[in-house]
Amino acid sequence: MTEIDVRTRVQIEQLVAEHHWLLDHGRADLLHTLYTEDAVSTGPLGTMEGRDAIRAWGERRVTQSGGVVRHLSGGTRLSLEDGVLRGTTYYLTFRDSSPDPLLPASVGEFREEYANVDGRWLIRRREIVPVFGAANAAAHARRLAEGGQG
């Protein structure tokens, strides 16, 4: 691939949207299906290495009540760097457990690398980078890690 075609762009945007939908609708136990076997996800929740680690996290996550959460994303920028498809997507996260649920709990970027596995685009690396509200994102991650509610 020397150029990012429209079909690839649509598939990547759908991949990112599916990730958010699964997380927001209590289906985190399926998130691992969107990642490569050797995937790495890093951010306020810590680092997860490999699809099995992401699966285990998702299975725990569906047993916890994080409240109502919605991720809004867009502005995806895709680029080819040294033959690797990379993307940056801006996000806003809203939580009903926030002091004012109408204000974003976190605003930032998803920085990702993708791999085409058997004709399907998957996430190989995801870095969650809060730009605004990093303390909120870290506190939320801590509450969940301690078995608390979101």
PDB file of N, CA and C in Angstrom, residues 22-111:
ATOM      1  N   LEU A  22     -18.714  -0.963  21.596  1.00  0.00           N
ATOM      2  CA  LEU A  22     -18.614  -2.121  22.487  1.00  0.00           C
ATOM      3  C   LEU A  22     -18.350  -1.674  23.924  1.00  0.00           C
ATOM      4  N   LEU A  23     -17.426  -0.755  24.106  1.00  0.00           N
ATOM      5  CA  LEU A  23     -17.086  -0.274  25.442  1.00  0.00           C
ATOM      6  C   LEU A  23     -18.273   0.434  26.091  1.00  0.00           C
ATOM      7  N   ASP A  24     -18.945   1.282  25.346  1.00  0.00           N
ATOM      8  CA  ASP A  24     -20.052   2.082  25.886  1.00  0.00           C
ATOM      9  C   ASP A  24     -21.320   1.277  26.129  1.00  0.00           C
ATOM     10  N   HIS A  25     -21.438   0.119  25.521  1.00  0.00           N
ATOM     11  CA  HIS A  25     -22.675  -0.665  25.622  1.00  0.00           C
ATOM     12  C   HIS A  25     -22.486  -1.994  26.353  1.00  0.00           C
ATOM     13  N   GLY A  26     -21.512  -2.014  27.260  1.00  0.00           N
ATOM     14  CA  GLY A  26     -21.341  -3.170  28.131  1.00  0.00           C
ATOM     15  C   GLY A  26     -20.812  -4.420  27.457  1.00  0.00           C
ATOM     16  N   ARG A  27     -20.108  -4.273  26.339  1.00  0.00           N
ATOM     17  CA  ARG A  27     -19.586  -5.423  25.606  1.00  0.00           C
ATOM     18  C   ARG A  27     -18.064  -5.402  25.518  1.00  0.00           C
ATOM     19  N   ALA A  28     -17.422  -4.902  26.558  1.00  0.00           N
ATOM     20  CA  ALA A  28     -15.956  -4.849  26.578  1.00  0.00           C
ATOM     21  C   ALA A  28     -15.342  -6.237  26.450  1.00  0.00           C
ATOM     22  N   ASP A  29     -16.127  -7.271  26.754  1.00  0.00           N
ATOM     23  CA  ASP A  29     -15.622  -8.642  26.626  1.00  0.00           C
ATOM     24  C   ASP A  29     -15.350  -9.040  25.183  1.00  0.00           C
ATOM     25  N   LEU A  30     -15.774  -8.213  24.230  1.00  0.00           N
ATOM     26  CA  LEU A  30     -15.526  -8.492  22.812  1.00  0.00           C
ATOM     27  C   LEU A  30     -14.444  -7.595  22.204  1.00  0.00           C
ATOM     28  N   LEU A  31     -13.927  -6.660  22.979  1.00  0.00           N
ATOM     29  CA  LEU A  31     -12.931  -5.729  22.448  1.00  0.00           C
ATOM     30  C   LEU A  31     -11.709  -6.430  21.873  1.00  0.00           C
ATOM     31  N   HIS A  32     -11.301  -7.526  22.483  1.00  0.00           N
ATOM     32  CA  HIS A  32     -10.091  -8.227  22.026  1.00  0.00           C
ATOM     33  C   HIS A  32     -10.194  -8.665  20.567  1.00  0.00           C
ATOM     34  N   THR A  33     -11.400  -8.828  20.058  1.00  0.00           N
ATOM     35  CA  THR A  33     -11.573  -9.258  18.663  1.00  0.00           C
ATOM     36  C   THR A  33     -11.166  -8.174  17.671  1.00  0.00           C
ATOM     37  N   LEU A  34     -10.955  -6.958  18.165  1.00  0.00           N
ATOM     38  CA  LEU A  34     -10.569  -5.838  17.313  1.00  0.00           C
ATOM     39  C   LEU A  34      -9.054  -5.617  17.289  1.00  0.00           C
ATOM     40  N   TYR A  35      -8.325  -6.492  17.997  1.00  0.00           N
ATOM     41  CA  TYR A  35      -6.870  -6.345  18.156  1.00  0.00           C
ATOM     42  C   TYR A  35      -6.125  -7.531  17.559  1.00  0.00           C
ATOM     43  N   THR A  36      -4.886  -7.287  17.164  1.00  0.00           N
ATOM     44  CA  THR A  36      -4.012  -8.369  16.708  1.00  0.00           C
ATOM     45  C   THR A  36      -3.560  -9.192  17.913  1.00  0.00           C
ATOM     46  N   GLU A  37      -3.044 -10.376  17.661  1.00  0.00           N
ATOM     47  CA  GLU A  37      -2.565 -11.245  18.745  1.00  0.00           C
ATOM     48  C   GLU A  37      -1.464 -10.572  19.559  1.00  0.00           C
ATOM     49  N   ASP A  38      -0.610  -9.783  18.902  1.00  0.00           N
ATOM     50  CA  ASP A  38       0.520  -9.143  19.581  1.00  0.00           C
ATOM     51  C   ASP A  38       0.256  -7.689  19.960  1.00  0.00           C
ATOM     52  N   ALA A  39      -1.004  -7.321  20.061  1.00  0.00           N
ATOM     53  CA  ALA A  39      -1.379  -5.930  20.310  1.00  0.00           C
ATOM     54  C   ALA A  39      -0.887  -5.429  21.659  1.00  0.00           C
ATOM     55  N   VAL A  40      -0.718  -4.107  21.716  1.00  0.00           N
ATOM     56  CA  VAL A  40      -0.383  -3.423  22.961  1.00  0.00           C
ATOM     57  C   VAL A  40      -1.327  -2.233  23.089  1.00  0.00           C
ATOM     58  N   SER A  41      -1.939  -2.114  24.262  1.00  0.00           N
ATOM     59  CA  SER A  41      -2.785  -0.965  24.567  1.00  0.00           C
ATOM     60  C   SER A  41      -2.235  -0.316  25.822  1.00  0.00           C
ATOM     61  N   THR A  42      -2.027   0.990  25.763  1.00  0.00           N
ATOM     62  CA  THR A  42      -1.459   1.695  26.908  1.00  0.00           C
ATOM     63  C   THR A  42      -2.205   3.004  27.122  1.00  0.00           C
ATOM     64  N   GLY A  43      -2.307   3.399  28.380  1.00  0.00           N
ATOM     65  CA  GLY A  43      -3.005   4.636  28.732  1.00  0.00           C
ATOM     66  C   GLY A  43      -3.310   4.666  30.210  1.00  0.00           C
ATOM     67  N   PRO A  44      -4.331   5.447  30.616  1.00  0.00           N
ATOM     68  CA  PRO A  44      -4.670   5.573  32.035  1.00  0.00           C
ATOM     69  C   PRO A  44      -4.990   4.239  32.711  1.00  0.00           C
ATOM     70  N   LEU A  45      -5.413   3.246  31.949  1.00  0.00           N
ATOM     71  CA  LEU A  45      -5.736   1.935  32.516  1.00  0.00           C
ATOM     72  C   LEU A  45      -4.504   1.060  32.679  1.00  0.00           C
ATOM     73  N   GLY A  46      -3.344   1.584  32.309  1.00  0.00           N
ATOM     74  CA  GLY A  46      -2.118   0.807  32.370  1.00  0.00           C
ATOM     75  C   GLY A  46      -1.780   0.266  30.998  1.00  0.00           C
ATOM     76  N   THR A  47      -0.923  -0.740  30.972  1.00  0.00           N
ATOM     77  CA  THR A  47      -0.504  -1.348  29.715  1.00  0.00           C
ATOM     78  C   THR A  47      -0.991  -2.779  29.657  1.00  0.00           C
ATOM     79  N   MET A  48      -1.600  -3.121  28.534  1.00  0.00           N
ATOM     80  CA  MET A  48      -2.027  -4.494  28.280  1.00  0.00           C
ATOM     81  C   MET A  48      -1.256  -4.979  27.063  1.00  0.00           C
ATOM     82  N   GLU A  49      -0.577  -6.097  27.211  1.00  0.00           N
ATOM     83  CA  GLU A  49       0.225  -6.649  26.122  1.00  0.00           C
ATOM     84  C   GLU A  49      -0.388  -7.960  25.662  1.00  0.00           C
ATOM     85  N   GLY A  50      -0.786  -7.992  24.397  1.00  0.00           N
ATOM     86  CA  GLY A  50      -1.351  -9.194  23.798  1.00  0.00           C
ATOM     87  C   GLY A  50      -2.868  -9.233  23.875  1.00  0.00           C
ATOM     88  N   ARG A  51      -3.441  -9.916  22.918  1.00  0.00           N
ATOM     89  CA  ARG A  51      -4.893 -10.046  22.829  1.00  0.00           C
ATOM     90  C   ARG A  51      -5.476 -10.693  24.089  1.00  0.00           C
ATOM     91  N   ASP A  52      -4.771 -11.668  24.676  1.00  0.00           N
ATOM     92  CA  ASP A  52      -5.288 -12.334  25.873  1.00  0.00           C
ATOM     93  C   ASP A  52      -5.410 -11.371  27.047  1.00  0.00           C
ATOM     94  N   ALA A  53      -4.463 -10.447  27.199  1.00  0.00           N
ATOM     95  CA  ALA A  53      -4.534  -9.456  28.274  1.00  0.00           C
ATOM     96  C   ALA A  53      -5.719  -8.519  28.054  1.00  0.00           C
ATOM     97  N   ILE A  54      -5.957  -8.141  26.805  1.00  0.00           N
ATOM     98  CA  ILE A  54      -7.088  -7.267  26.477  1.00  0.00           C
ATOM     99  C   ILE A  54      -8.393  -8.023  26.715  1.00  0.00           C
ATOM    100  N   ARG A  55      -8.425  -9.303  26.373  1.00  0.00           N
ATOM    101  CA  ARG A  55      -9.610 -10.130  26.636  1.00  0.00           C
ATOM    102  C   ARG A  55      -9.903 -10.195  28.133  1.00  0.00           C
ATOM    103  N   ALA A  56      -8.871 -10.465  28.940  1.00  0.00           N
ATOM    104  CA  ALA A  56      -9.053 -10.574  30.396  1.00  0.00           C
ATOM    105  C   ALA A  56      -9.569  -9.255  30.975  1.00  0.00           C
ATOM    106  N   TRP A  57      -8.997  -8.130  30.513  1.00  0.00           N
ATOM    107  CA  TRP A  57      -9.467  -6.833  30.994  1.00  0.00           C
ATOM    108  C   TRP A  57     -10.937  -6.635  30.626  1.00  0.00           C
ATOM    109  N   GLY A  58     -11.305  -6.936  29.388  1.00  0.00           N
ATOM    110  CA  GLY A  58     -12.686  -6.761  28.934  1.00  0.00           C
ATOM    111  C   GLY A  58     -13.663  -7.630  29.711  1.00  0.00           C
ATOM    112  N   GLU A  59     -13.250  -8.853  30.012  1.00  0.00           N
ATOM    113  CA  GLU A  59     -14.119  -9.751  30.785  1.00  0.00           C
ATOM    114  C   GLU A  59     -14.337  -9.216  32.199  1.00  0.00           C
ATOM    115  N   ARG A  60     -13.305  -8.625  32.800  1.00  0.00           N
ATOM    116  CA  ARG A  60     -13.471  -7.993  34.121  1.00  0.00           C
ATOM    117  C   ARG A  60     -14.352  -6.757  34.018  1.00  0.00           C
ATOM    118  N   ARG A  61     -14.129  -5.986  32.963  1.00  0.00           N
ATOM    119  CA  ARG A  61     -14.841  -4.704  32.804  1.00  0.00           C
ATOM    120  C   ARG A  61     -16.350  -4.892  32.729  1.00  0.00           C
ATOM    121  N   VAL A  62     -16.820  -5.950  32.092  1.00  0.00           N
ATOM    122  CA  VAL A  62     -18.275  -6.123  31.972  1.00  0.00           C
ATOM    123  C   VAL A  62     -18.922  -6.502  33.301  1.00  0.00           C
ATOM    124  N   THR A  63     -18.131  -6.878  34.293  1.00  0.00           N
ATOM    125  CA  THR A  63     -18.685  -7.200  35.603  1.00  0.00           C
ATOM    126  C   THR A  63     -18.724  -5.975  36.507  1.00  0.00           C
ATOM    127  N   GLN A  64     -18.176  -4.855  36.066  1.00  0.00           N
ATOM    128  CA  GLN A  64     -18.131  -3.634  36.858  1.00  0.00           C
ATOM    129  C   GLN A  64     -19.121  -2.630  36.299  1.00  0.00           C
ATOM    130  N   SER A  65     -19.734  -1.885  37.163  1.00  0.00           N
ATOM    131  CA  SER A  65     -20.634  -0.831  36.714  1.00  0.00           C
ATOM    132  C   SER A  65     -19.839   0.463  36.616  1.00  0.00           C
ATOM    133  N   GLY A  66     -19.588   0.866  35.412  1.00  0.00           N
ATOM    134  CA  GLY A  66     -18.871   2.120  35.186  1.00  0.00           C
ATOM    135  C   GLY A  66     -19.823   3.270  34.983  1.00  0.00           C
ATOM    136  N   GLY A  67     -21.119   3.019  35.179  1.00  0.00           N
ATOM    137  CA  GLY A  67     -22.110   4.048  34.908  1.00  0.00           C
ATOM    138  C   GLY A  67     -22.297   4.190  33.410  1.00  0.00           C
ATOM    139  N   VAL A  68     -23.033   5.205  33.035  1.00  0.00           N
ATOM    140  CA  VAL A  68     -23.251   5.478  31.617  1.00  0.00           C
ATOM    141  C   VAL A  68     -22.057   6.271  31.103  1.00  0.00           C
ATOM    142  N   VAL A  69     -21.429   5.743  30.060  1.00  0.00           N
ATOM    143  CA  VAL A  69     -20.263   6.377  29.454  1.00  0.00           C
ATOM    144  C   VAL A  69     -20.503   6.453  27.949  1.00  0.00           C
ATOM    145  N   ARG A  70     -20.105   7.550  27.361  1.00  0.00           N
ATOM    146  CA  ARG A  70     -20.155   7.666  25.911  1.00  0.00           C
ATOM    147  C   ARG A  70     -18.861   8.302  25.435  1.00  0.00           C
ATOM    148  N   HIS A  71     -18.295   7.683  24.403  1.00  0.00           N
ATOM    149  CA  HIS A  71     -17.094   8.203  23.750  1.00  0.00           C
ATOM    150  C   HIS A  71     -17.523   8.792  22.401  1.00  0.00           C
ATOM    151  N   LEU A  72     -17.174  10.013  22.172  1.00  0.00           N
ATOM    152  CA  LEU A  72     -17.399  10.645  20.875  1.00  0.00           C
ATOM    153  C   LEU A  72     -16.032  10.855  20.250  1.00  0.00           C
ATOM    154  N   SER A  73     -15.913  10.499  18.996  1.00  0.00           N
ATOM    155  CA  SER A  73     -14.599  10.629  18.368  1.00  0.00           C
ATOM    156  C   SER A  73     -14.744  11.107  16.939  1.00  0.00           C
ATOM    157  N   GLY A  74     -13.645  11.598  16.420  1.00  0.00           N
ATOM    158  CA  GLY A  74     -13.635  12.056  15.039  1.00  0.00           C
ATOM    159  C   GLY A  74     -12.308  12.695  14.700  1.00  0.00           C
ATOM    160  N   GLY A  75     -12.290  13.304  13.543  1.00  0.00           N
ATOM    161  CA  GLY A  75     -11.077  13.967  13.096  1.00  0.00           C
ATOM    162  C   GLY A  75      -9.931  12.996  12.877  1.00  0.00           C
ATOM    163  N   THR A  76     -10.254  11.770  12.485  1.00  0.00           N
ATOM    164  CA  THR A  76      -9.215  10.758  12.314  1.00  0.00           C
ATOM    165  C   THR A  76      -8.258  11.148  11.193  1.00  0.00           C
ATOM    166  N   ARG A  77      -6.993  11.173  11.542  1.00  0.00           N
ATOM    167  CA  ARG A  77      -5.932  11.423  10.567  1.00  0.00           C
ATOM    168  C   ARG A  77      -5.185  10.116  10.366  1.00  0.00           C
ATOM    169  N   LEU A  78      -5.103   9.657   9.141  1.00  0.00           N
ATOM    170  CA  LEU A  78      -4.369   8.438   8.818  1.00  0.00           C
ATOM    171  C   LEU A  78      -3.115   8.798   8.043  1.00  0.00           C
ATOM    172  N   SER A  79      -2.060   8.013   8.284  1.00  0.00           N
ATOM    173  CA  SER A  79      -0.819   8.217   7.544  1.00  0.00           C
ATOM    174  C   SER A  79      -0.097   6.888   7.404  1.00  0.00           C
ATOM    175  N   LEU A  80       0.684   6.788   6.349  1.00  0.00           N
ATOM    176  CA  LEU A  80       1.569   5.639   6.154  1.00  0.00           C
ATOM    177  C   LEU A  80       2.976   6.082   6.507  1.00  0.00           C
ATOM    178  N   GLU A  81       3.561   5.400   7.486  1.00  0.00           N
ATOM    179  CA  GLU A  81       4.918   5.737   7.910  1.00  0.00           C
ATOM    180  C   GLU A  81       5.732   4.456   7.907  1.00  0.00           C
ATOM    181  N   ASP A  82       6.716   4.399   7.047  1.00  0.00           N
ATOM    182  CA  ASP A  82       7.568   3.211   6.924  1.00  0.00           C
ATOM    183  C   ASP A  82       6.735   1.945   6.690  1.00  0.00           C
ATOM    184  N   GLY A  83       5.707   2.074   5.874  1.00  0.00           N
ATOM    185  CA  GLY A  83       4.870   0.932   5.535  1.00  0.00           C
ATOM    186  C   GLY A  83       3.843   0.549   6.599  1.00  0.00           C
ATOM    187  N   VAL A  84       3.747   1.330   7.689  1.00  0.00           N
ATOM    188  CA  VAL A  84       2.799   1.048   8.764  1.00  0.00           C
ATOM    189  C   VAL A  84       1.671   2.075   8.714  1.00  0.00           C
ATOM    190  N   LEU A  85       0.424   1.584   8.748  1.00  0.00           N
ATOM    191  CA  LEU A  85      -0.730   2.477   8.773  1.00  0.00           C
ATOM    192  C   LEU A  85      -0.941   2.943  10.213  1.00  0.00           C
ATOM    193  N   ARG A  86      -0.909   4.256  10.400  1.00  0.00           N
ATOM    194  CA  ARG A  86      -1.066   4.858  11.728  1.00  0.00           C
ATOM    195  C   ARG A  86      -2.248   5.828  11.694  1.00  0.00           C
ATOM    196  N   GLY A  87      -2.853   6.002  12.852  1.00  0.00           N
ATOM    197  CA  GLY A  87      -3.966   6.935  12.946  1.00  0.00           C
ATOM    198  C   GLY A  87      -3.958   7.689  14.251  1.00  0.00           C
ATOM    199  N   THR A  88      -4.462   8.900  14.185  1.00  0.00           N
ATOM    200  CA  THR A  88      -4.723   9.697  15.387  1.00  0.00           C
ATOM    201  C   THR A  88      -6.183  10.110  15.312  1.00  0.00           C
ATOM    202  N   THR A  89      -6.925   9.789  16.363  1.00  0.00           N
ATOM    203  CA  THR A  89      -8.343  10.128  16.437  1.00  0.00           C
ATOM    204  C   THR A  89      -8.566  10.925  17.713  1.00  0.00           C
ATOM    205  N   TYR A  90      -9.253  12.053  17.602  1.00  0.00           N
ATOM    206  CA  TYR A  90      -9.592  12.858  18.772  1.00  0.00           C
ATOM    207  C   TYR A  90     -10.819  12.267  19.448  1.00  0.00           C
ATOM    208  N   TYR A  91     -10.861  12.360  20.790  1.00  0.00           N
ATOM    209  CA  TYR A  91     -12.026  11.831  21.498  1.00  0.00           C
ATOM    210  C   TYR A  91     -12.467  12.764  22.622  1.00  0.00           C
ATOM    211  N   LEU A  92     -13.745  12.632  22.973  1.00  0.00           N
ATOM    212  CA  LEU A  92     -14.330  13.216  24.178  1.00  0.00           C
ATOM    213  C   LEU A  92     -15.030  12.082  24.898  1.00  0.00           C
ATOM    214  N   THR A  93     -14.860  12.015  26.219  1.00  0.00           N
ATOM    215  CA  THR A  93     -15.534  11.007  27.016  1.00  0.00           C
ATOM    216  C   THR A  93     -16.454  11.701  28.007  1.00  0.00           C
ATOM    217  N   PHE A  94     -17.700  11.258  28.029  1.00  0.00           N
ATOM    218  CA  PHE A  94     -18.683  11.766  28.980  1.00  0.00           C
ATOM    219  C   PHE A  94     -19.075  10.635  29.927  1.00  0.00           C
ATOM    220  N   ARG A  95     -19.211  10.947  31.227  1.00  0.00           N
ATOM    221  CA  ARG A  95     -19.620   9.955  32.223  1.00  0.00           C
ATOM    222  C   ARG A  95     -20.711  10.539  33.100  1.00  0.00           C
ATOM    223  N   ASP A  96     -21.752   9.739  33.369  1.00  0.00           N
ATOM    224  CA  ASP A  96     -22.803  10.234  34.258  1.00  0.00           C
ATOM    225  C   ASP A  96     -22.322  10.351  35.694  1.00  0.00           C
ATOM    226  N   SER A  97     -21.166   9.747  36.022  1.00  0.00           N
ATOM    227  CA  SER A  97     -20.620   9.841  37.378  1.00  0.00           C
ATOM    228  C   SER A  97     -19.775  11.099  37.576  1.00  0.00           C
ATOM    229  N   SER A  98     -19.592  11.878  36.526  1.00  0.00           N
ATOM    230  CA  SER A  98     -18.825  13.125  36.636  1.00  0.00           C
ATOM    231  C   SER A  98     -19.649  14.164  37.391  1.00  0.00           C
ATOM    232  N   PRO A  99     -18.969  15.130  38.034  1.00  0.00           N
ATOM    233  CA  PRO A  99     -19.710  16.192  38.734  1.00  0.00           C
ATOM    234  C   PRO A  99     -20.716  16.902  37.827  1.00  0.00           C
ATOM    235  N   ASP A 100     -20.330  17.149  36.591  1.00  0.00           N
ATOM    236  CA  ASP A 100     -21.262  17.702  35.606  1.00  0.00           C
ATOM    237  C   ASP A 100     -21.191  16.814  34.370  1.00  0.00           C
ATOM    238  N   PRO A 101     -22.147  15.871  34.237  1.00  0.00           N
ATOM    239  CA  PRO A 101     -22.077  14.921  33.126  1.00  0.00           C
ATOM    240  C   PRO A 101     -22.179  15.556  31.735  1.00  0.00           C
ATOM    241  N   LEU A 102     -22.557  16.836  31.676  1.00  0.00           N
ATOM    242  CA  LEU A 102     -22.646  17.506  30.385  1.00  0.00           C
ATOM    243  C   LEU A 102     -21.303  18.066  29.928  1.00  0.00           C
ATOM    244  N   LEU A 103     -20.296  17.995  30.811  1.00  0.00           N
ATOM    245  CA  LEU A 103     -18.947  18.404  30.437  1.00  0.00           C
ATOM    246  C   LEU A 103     -18.101  17.159  30.228  1.00  0.00           C
ATOM    247  N   PRO A 104     -17.207  17.180  29.257  1.00  0.00           N
ATOM    248  CA  PRO A 104     -16.374  15.996  29.037  1.00  0.00           C
ATOM    249  C   PRO A 104     -15.547  15.651  30.273  1.00  0.00           C
ATOM    250  N   ALA A 105     -15.480  14.364  30.587  1.00  0.00           N
ATOM    251  CA  ALA A 105     -14.633  13.884  31.677  1.00  0.00           C
ATOM    252  C   ALA A 105     -13.185  13.818  31.214  1.00  0.00           C
ATOM    253  N   SER A 106     -12.999  13.663  29.912  1.00  0.00           N
ATOM    254  CA  SER A 106     -11.662  13.563  29.346  1.00  0.00           C
ATOM    255  C   SER A 106     -11.724  13.923  27.871  1.00  0.00           C
ATOM    256  N   VAL A 107     -10.686  14.565  27.400  1.00  0.00           N
ATOM    257  CA  VAL A 107     -10.541  14.915  25.984  1.00  0.00           C
ATOM    258  C   VAL A 107      -9.118  14.546  25.599  1.00  0.00           C
ATOM    259  N   GLY A 108      -8.965  13.857  24.490  1.00  0.00           N
ATOM    260  CA  GLY A 108      -7.614  13.481  24.110  1.00  0.00           C
ATOM    261  C   GLY A 108      -7.518  12.856  22.746  1.00  0.00           C
ATOM    262  N   GLU A 109      -6.515  11.993  22.608  1.00  0.00           N
ATOM    263  CA  GLU A 109      -6.226  11.349  21.327  1.00  0.00           C
ATOM    264  C   GLU A 109      -6.036   9.850  21.523  1.00  0.00           C
ATOM    265  N   PHE A 110      -6.489   9.116  20.559  1.00  0.00           N
ATOM    266  CA  PHE A 110      -6.123   7.713  20.413  1.00  0.00           C
ATOM    267  C   PHE A 110      -5.063   7.699  19.320  1.00  0.00           C
ATOM    268  N   ARG A 111      -3.878   7.245  19.651  1.00  0.00           N
ATOM    269  CA  ARG A 111      -2.802   7.115  18.674  1.00  0.00           C
ATOM    270  C   ARG A 111      -2.648   5.624  18.414  1.00  0.00           C
TER     271      ARG A 111
END
